[in-house]
Short mmCIF file of C-alpha atoms and ligand atoms in Angstrom, two decimals:
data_model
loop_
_atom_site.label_atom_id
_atom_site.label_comp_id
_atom_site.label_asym_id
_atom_site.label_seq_id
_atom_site.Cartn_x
_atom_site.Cartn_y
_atom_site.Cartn_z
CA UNK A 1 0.00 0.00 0.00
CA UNK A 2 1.34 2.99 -0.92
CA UNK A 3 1.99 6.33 2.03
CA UNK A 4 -0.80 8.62 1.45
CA UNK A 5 1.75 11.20 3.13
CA UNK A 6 5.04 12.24 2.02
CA UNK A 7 7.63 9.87 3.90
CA UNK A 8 9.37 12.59 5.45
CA UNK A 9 6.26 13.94 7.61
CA UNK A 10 6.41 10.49 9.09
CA UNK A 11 6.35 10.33 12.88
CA UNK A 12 10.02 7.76 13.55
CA UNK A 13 8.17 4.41 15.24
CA UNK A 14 9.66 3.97 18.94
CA UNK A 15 10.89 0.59 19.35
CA UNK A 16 10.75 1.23 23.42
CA UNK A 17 12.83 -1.18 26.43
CA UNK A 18 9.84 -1.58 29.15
CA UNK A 19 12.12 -3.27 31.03
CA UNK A 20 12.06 -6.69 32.88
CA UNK A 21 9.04 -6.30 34.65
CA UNK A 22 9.10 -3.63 37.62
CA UNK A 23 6.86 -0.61 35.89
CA UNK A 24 9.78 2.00 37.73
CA UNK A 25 12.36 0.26 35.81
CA UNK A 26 11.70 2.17 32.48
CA UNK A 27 13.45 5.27 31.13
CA UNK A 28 12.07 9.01 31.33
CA UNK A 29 12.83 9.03 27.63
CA UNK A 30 10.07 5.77 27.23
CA UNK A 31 7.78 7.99 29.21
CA UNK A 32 7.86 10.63 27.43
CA UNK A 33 7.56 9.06 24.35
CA UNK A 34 4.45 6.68 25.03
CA UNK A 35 3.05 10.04 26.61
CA UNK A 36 3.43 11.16 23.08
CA UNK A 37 1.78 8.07 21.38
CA UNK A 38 -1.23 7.45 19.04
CA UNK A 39 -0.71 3.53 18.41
CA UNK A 40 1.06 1.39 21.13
CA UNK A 41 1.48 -2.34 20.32
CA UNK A 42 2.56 -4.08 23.64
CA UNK A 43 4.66 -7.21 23.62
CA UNK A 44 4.64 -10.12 25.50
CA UNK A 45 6.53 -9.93 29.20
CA UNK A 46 5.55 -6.11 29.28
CA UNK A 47 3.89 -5.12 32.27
CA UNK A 48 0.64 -3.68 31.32
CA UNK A 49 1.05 -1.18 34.48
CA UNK A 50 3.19 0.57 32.11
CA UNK A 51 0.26 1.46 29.88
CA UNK A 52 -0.30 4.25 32.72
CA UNK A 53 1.50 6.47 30.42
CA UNK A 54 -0.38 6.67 27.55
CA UNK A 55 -4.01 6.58 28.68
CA UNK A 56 -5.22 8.07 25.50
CA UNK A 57 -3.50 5.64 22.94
CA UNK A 58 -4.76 3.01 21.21
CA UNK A 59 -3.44 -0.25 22.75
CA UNK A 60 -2.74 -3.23 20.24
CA UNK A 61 -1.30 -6.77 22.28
CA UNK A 62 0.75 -8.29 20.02
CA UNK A 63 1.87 -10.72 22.96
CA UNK A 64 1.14 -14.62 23.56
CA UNK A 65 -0.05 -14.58 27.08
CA UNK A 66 -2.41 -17.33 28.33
CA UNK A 67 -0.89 -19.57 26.27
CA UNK A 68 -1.66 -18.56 22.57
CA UNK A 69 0.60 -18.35 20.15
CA UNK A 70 2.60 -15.10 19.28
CA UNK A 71 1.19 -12.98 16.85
CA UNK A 72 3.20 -13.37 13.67
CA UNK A 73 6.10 -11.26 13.36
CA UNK A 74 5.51 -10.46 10.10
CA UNK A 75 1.83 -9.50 10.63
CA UNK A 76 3.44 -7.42 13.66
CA UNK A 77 5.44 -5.45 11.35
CA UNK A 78 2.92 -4.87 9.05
CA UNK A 79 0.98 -3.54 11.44
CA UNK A 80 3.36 -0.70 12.72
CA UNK A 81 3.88 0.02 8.80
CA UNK A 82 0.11 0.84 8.22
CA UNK A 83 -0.34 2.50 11.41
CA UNK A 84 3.05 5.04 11.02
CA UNK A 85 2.46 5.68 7.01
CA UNK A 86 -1.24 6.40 8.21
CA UNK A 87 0.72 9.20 10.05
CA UNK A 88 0.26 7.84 14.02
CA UNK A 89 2.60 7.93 15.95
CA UNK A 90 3.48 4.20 16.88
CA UNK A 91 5.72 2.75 19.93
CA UNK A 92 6.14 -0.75 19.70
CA UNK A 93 6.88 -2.07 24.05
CA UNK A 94 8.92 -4.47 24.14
CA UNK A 95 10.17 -6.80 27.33
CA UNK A 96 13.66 -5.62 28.71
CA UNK A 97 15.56 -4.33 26.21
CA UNK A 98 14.35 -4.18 22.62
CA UNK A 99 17.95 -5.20 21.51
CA UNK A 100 19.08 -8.05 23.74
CA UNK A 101 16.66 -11.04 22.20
CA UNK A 102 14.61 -8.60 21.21
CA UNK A 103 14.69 -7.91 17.48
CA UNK A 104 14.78 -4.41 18.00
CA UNK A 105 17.17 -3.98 15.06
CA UNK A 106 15.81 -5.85 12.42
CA UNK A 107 11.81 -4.37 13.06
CA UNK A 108 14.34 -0.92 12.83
CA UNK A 109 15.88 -2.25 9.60
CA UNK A 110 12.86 -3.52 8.08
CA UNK A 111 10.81 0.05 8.55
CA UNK A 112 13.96 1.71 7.04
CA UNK A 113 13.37 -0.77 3.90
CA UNK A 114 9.91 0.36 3.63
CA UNK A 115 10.82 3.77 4.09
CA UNK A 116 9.38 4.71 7.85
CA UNK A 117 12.16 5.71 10.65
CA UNK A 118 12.50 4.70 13.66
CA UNK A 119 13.96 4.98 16.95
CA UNK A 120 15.16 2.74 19.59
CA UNK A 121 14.71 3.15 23.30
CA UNK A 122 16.82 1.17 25.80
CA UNK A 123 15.43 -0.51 28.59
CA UNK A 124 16.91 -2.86 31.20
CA UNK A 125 17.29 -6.46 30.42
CA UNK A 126 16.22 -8.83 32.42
CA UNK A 127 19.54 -10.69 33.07
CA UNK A 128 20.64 -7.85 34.76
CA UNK A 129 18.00 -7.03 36.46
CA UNK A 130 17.28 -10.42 37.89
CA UNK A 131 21.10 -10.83 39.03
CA UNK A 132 20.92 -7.16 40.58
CA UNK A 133 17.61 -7.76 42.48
CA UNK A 134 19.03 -11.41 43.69
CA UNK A 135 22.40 -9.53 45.13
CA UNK A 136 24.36 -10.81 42.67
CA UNK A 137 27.08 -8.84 40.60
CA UNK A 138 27.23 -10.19 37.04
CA UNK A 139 30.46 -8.73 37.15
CA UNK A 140 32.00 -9.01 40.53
CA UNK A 141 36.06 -7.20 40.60
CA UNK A 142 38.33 -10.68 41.25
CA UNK A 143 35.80 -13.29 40.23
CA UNK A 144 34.30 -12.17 36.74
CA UNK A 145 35.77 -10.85 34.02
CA UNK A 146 32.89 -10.34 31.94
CA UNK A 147 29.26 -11.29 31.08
CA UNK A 148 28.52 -13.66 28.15
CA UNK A 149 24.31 -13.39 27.66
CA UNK A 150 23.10 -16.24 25.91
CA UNK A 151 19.61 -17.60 24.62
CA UNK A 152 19.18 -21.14 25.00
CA UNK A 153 16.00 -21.25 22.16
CA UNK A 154 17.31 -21.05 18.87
CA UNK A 155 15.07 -20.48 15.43
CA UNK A 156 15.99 -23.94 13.71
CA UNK A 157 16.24 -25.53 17.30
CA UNK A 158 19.83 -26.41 16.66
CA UNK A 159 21.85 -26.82 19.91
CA UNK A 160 24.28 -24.21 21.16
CA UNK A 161 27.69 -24.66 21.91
CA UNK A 162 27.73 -24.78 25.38
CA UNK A 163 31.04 -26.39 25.82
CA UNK A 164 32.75 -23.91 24.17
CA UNK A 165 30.89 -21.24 26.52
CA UNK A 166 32.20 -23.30 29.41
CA UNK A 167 35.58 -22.27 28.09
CA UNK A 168 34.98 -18.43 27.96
CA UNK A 169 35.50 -18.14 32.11
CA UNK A 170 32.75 -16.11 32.08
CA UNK A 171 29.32 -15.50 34.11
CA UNK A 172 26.88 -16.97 31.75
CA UNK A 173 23.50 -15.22 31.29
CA UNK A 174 20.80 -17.63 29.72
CA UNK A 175 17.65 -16.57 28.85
CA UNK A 176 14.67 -18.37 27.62
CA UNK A 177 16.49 -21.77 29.15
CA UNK A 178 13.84 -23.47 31.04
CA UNK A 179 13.04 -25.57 28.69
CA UNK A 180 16.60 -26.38 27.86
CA UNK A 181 18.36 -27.37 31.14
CA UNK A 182 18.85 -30.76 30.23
CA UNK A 183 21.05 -29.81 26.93
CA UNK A 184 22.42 -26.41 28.80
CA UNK A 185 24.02 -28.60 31.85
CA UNK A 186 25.05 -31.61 29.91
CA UNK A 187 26.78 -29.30 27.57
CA UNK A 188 28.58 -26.96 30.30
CA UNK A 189 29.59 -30.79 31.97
CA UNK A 190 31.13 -31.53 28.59
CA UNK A 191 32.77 -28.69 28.13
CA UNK A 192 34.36 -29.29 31.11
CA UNK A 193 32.68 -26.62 33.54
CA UNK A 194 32.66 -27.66 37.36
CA UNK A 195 30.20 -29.99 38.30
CA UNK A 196 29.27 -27.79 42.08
CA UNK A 197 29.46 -24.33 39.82
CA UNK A 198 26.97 -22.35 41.65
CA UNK A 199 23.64 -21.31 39.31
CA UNK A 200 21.11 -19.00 40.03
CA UNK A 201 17.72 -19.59 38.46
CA UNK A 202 15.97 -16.28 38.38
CA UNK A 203 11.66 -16.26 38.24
CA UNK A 204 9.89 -13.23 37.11
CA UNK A 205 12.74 -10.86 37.99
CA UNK A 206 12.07 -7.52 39.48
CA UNK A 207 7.91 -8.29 40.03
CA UNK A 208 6.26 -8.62 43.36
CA UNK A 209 6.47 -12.56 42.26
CA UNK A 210 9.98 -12.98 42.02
CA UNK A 211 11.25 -16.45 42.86
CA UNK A 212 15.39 -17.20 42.73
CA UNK A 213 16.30 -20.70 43.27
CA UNK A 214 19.98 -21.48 44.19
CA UNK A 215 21.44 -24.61 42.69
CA UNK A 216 24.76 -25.90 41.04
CA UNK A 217 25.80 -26.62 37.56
CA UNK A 218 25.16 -30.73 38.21
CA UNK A 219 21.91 -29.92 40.56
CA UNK A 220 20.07 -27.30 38.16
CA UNK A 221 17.69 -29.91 36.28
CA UNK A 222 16.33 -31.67 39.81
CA UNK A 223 16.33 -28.41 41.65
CA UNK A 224 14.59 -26.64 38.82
CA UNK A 225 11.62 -29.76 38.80
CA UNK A 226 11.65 -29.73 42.58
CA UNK A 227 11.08 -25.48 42.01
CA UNK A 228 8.76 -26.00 39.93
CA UNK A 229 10.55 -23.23 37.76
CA UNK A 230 8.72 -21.39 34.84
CA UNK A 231 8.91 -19.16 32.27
CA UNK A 232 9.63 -16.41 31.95
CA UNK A 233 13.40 -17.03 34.12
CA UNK A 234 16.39 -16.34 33.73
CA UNK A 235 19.85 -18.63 35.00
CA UNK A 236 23.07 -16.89 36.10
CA UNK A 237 26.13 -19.38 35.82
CA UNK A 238 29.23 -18.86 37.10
CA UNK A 239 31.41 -18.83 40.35
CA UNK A 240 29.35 -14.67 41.20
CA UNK A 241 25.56 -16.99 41.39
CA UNK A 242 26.64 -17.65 45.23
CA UNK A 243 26.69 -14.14 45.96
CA UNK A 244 23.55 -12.80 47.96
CA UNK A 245 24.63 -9.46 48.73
CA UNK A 246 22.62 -8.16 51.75
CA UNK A 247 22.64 -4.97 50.40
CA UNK A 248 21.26 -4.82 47.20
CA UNK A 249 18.20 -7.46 48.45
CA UNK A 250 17.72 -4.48 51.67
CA UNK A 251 17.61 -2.06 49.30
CA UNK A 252 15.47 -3.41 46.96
CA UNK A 253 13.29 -4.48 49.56
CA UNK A 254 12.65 -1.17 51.09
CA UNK A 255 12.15 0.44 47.19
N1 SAH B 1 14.33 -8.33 25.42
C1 SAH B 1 14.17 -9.06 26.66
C2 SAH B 1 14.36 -10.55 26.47
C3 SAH B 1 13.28 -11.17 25.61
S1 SAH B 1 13.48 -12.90 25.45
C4 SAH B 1 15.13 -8.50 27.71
O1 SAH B 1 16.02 -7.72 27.35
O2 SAH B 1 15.00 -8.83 28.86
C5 SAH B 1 12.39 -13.52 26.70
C6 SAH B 1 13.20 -14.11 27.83
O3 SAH B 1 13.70 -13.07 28.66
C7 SAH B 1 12.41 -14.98 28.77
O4 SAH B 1 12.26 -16.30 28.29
C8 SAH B 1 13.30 -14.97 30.00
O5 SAH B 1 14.44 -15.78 29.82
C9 SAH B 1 13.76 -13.51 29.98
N2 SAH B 1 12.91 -12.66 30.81
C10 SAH B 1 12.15 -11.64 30.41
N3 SAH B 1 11.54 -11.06 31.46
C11 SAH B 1 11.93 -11.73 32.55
C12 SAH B 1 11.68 -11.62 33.94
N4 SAH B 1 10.88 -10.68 34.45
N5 SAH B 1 12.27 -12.51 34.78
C13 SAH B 1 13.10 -13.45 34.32
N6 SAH B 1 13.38 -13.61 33.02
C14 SAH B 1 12.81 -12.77 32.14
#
C-alpha cells in the first residue's frame, strides 16, 4: 500500500525497552515518548502497568499470554507500517531491552526498507535485572571478568555450543532456558565446567512474584523440577551466582 503522506512527515516508530518487569524500571525518555503516542502495540513480558503512560493511545497486544501463540512477526510489522504511514505515531513495548533477544534492530531495519524511521529506546534487560535484584554482581572485581548473555531457544532448534561457553570463564546469562536445562548442563559438563558451579535460576525478575532458586551446575535440572521453575526465568552461571549481597536485596526491599 502505498503512504498517502510524504515519507518525510512520518512520525520515527519507537521501538521502546519496558524493562524486565518492575513498571519504575523504564526510562524518562520511554515515558515521554508513550506520553506522546497514538498507536502502542505491547509485547509479551511487558507489564501492562506501564500502559499508565499513555491513557489516551490506542493499545494493540501483540503478545502470547495465556498460552496462545505469538502474533506473527511479520503481521506485527505490518501492522506498525500501516499505522506510522497512516501518520500515528506508533511505539512498539517491548520486554527488557528491545535489543538483547529482542529484534529491536531488524523491526528498525525492516521500517527503514519500507521507508518509515525509527527509533530505539533502551530498557533494562532482564539478566541484569534479575542478578541485581538477587544480590548478585554479574560482574564481581576478582571473580568475573565479563558477562557472556546467551539464549538457549534457537530459530531452527539447533543446539548451542555450550562447551565452548564453558571455556569463555565467564558469568553466563541464559535466557529463555527453562526448557533447555537438560542440553544447557550436559553441555557446560562436557565442556568441562565444574560440576558444584553455583547457578542461580531467576523467576519473574524484578515483580512482586519474584522467585530465585539457588542450585549448582550438576543440581540445576532436579532443583529446577523440585522449584517447579517457569517461564519467563532467567539462569546466572558462574562462580558470582553464590553471591547474595545483603545490600542490594535491603535495598530493593525497602524500594
Ligand atoms: N528483550 C528481553 C528478552 C526477551 S526474550 C530483555 O532484554 O529482557 C524472553 C526471555 O527473557 C524470557 O524467556 C526470559 O528468559 C527472559 N525474561 C524476560 N523477562 C523476565 C523476567 N521478568 N524474569 C526473568 N526472566 C525474564
Amino acid at each position: 500500500m502505498l503512504s498517502s503522506r510524504p515519507l518525510n512527515a512520518l512520525h520515527p516508530v519507537a521501538l521502546i525497552g519496558a524493562g524486565p518487569g518492575d513498571p519504575e524500571l523504564i526510562t524518562l525518555k520511554a515515558v515521554r515518548t508513550l506520553a506522546q503516542a497514538d498507536v502502542v502495540l505491547i509485547d509479551d513480558l511487558v507489564n501492562p502497568l506501564i500502559l499508565e503512560h499513555c491513557p489516551h493511545a490506542r493499545v494493540v497486544r501483540v503478545g502470547k499470554r495465556g498460552g496462545c501463540r505469538s502474533t506473527p512477526q511479520a503481521f506485527i510489522q505490518r501492522l506498525m507500517l500501516r499505522y506510522a504511514r497512516q501518520g500515528k505515531r506508533v511505539a512498539r513495548l517491548k520486554g527488557g531491552d528491545p535489543c538483547i533477544f529482542g529484534r529491536g534492530i531488524e523491526e528498525a531495519d525492516w521500517l527503514t526498507e519500507h521507508g518509515v524511521p525509527s527509533t530505539v529506546i533502551n530498557g533494562i534487560t532482564a539478566g541484569l535485572a534479575g542478578a541485581t535484584q538477587c544480590g548478585i554482581s554479574l560482574t564481581l572485581r576478582g571473580v568475573s571478568r565479563g558477562v557472556t548473555l546467551v539464549t538457549a531457544h534457537t530459530q531452527d532448534d539447533s543446539n548451542l555450543n555450550w562447551s565452548a561457553l564453558a571455556q569463555t570463564g565467564t558469568t553466563l546469562v541464559v535466557y529463555m532456558g527453562v526448557a533447555k536445562l537438560a542440553d544447557i548442563r550436559l553441555g557446560l559438563l562436557a565442556g568441562g565446567m565444574r560440576d558444584d558451579m553455583p547457578v542461580a535460576m531467576i523467576e519473574n525478575a524484578t515483580l512482586p512474584n519474584q522467585r530465585e532458586c539457588r542450585s549448582t551446575l550438576a543440581g540445576m535440572q532436579q532443583d529446577a523440577l523440585d522449584f517447579a521453575l517457569q517461564s519467563p526465568a532467567v539462569l546466572v552461571i558462574g562462580e558470582v551466582a553464590a553471591q547474595h549481597a545483603q545490600a542490594v536485596l535491603a535495598a530493593a526491599h525497602s524500594a
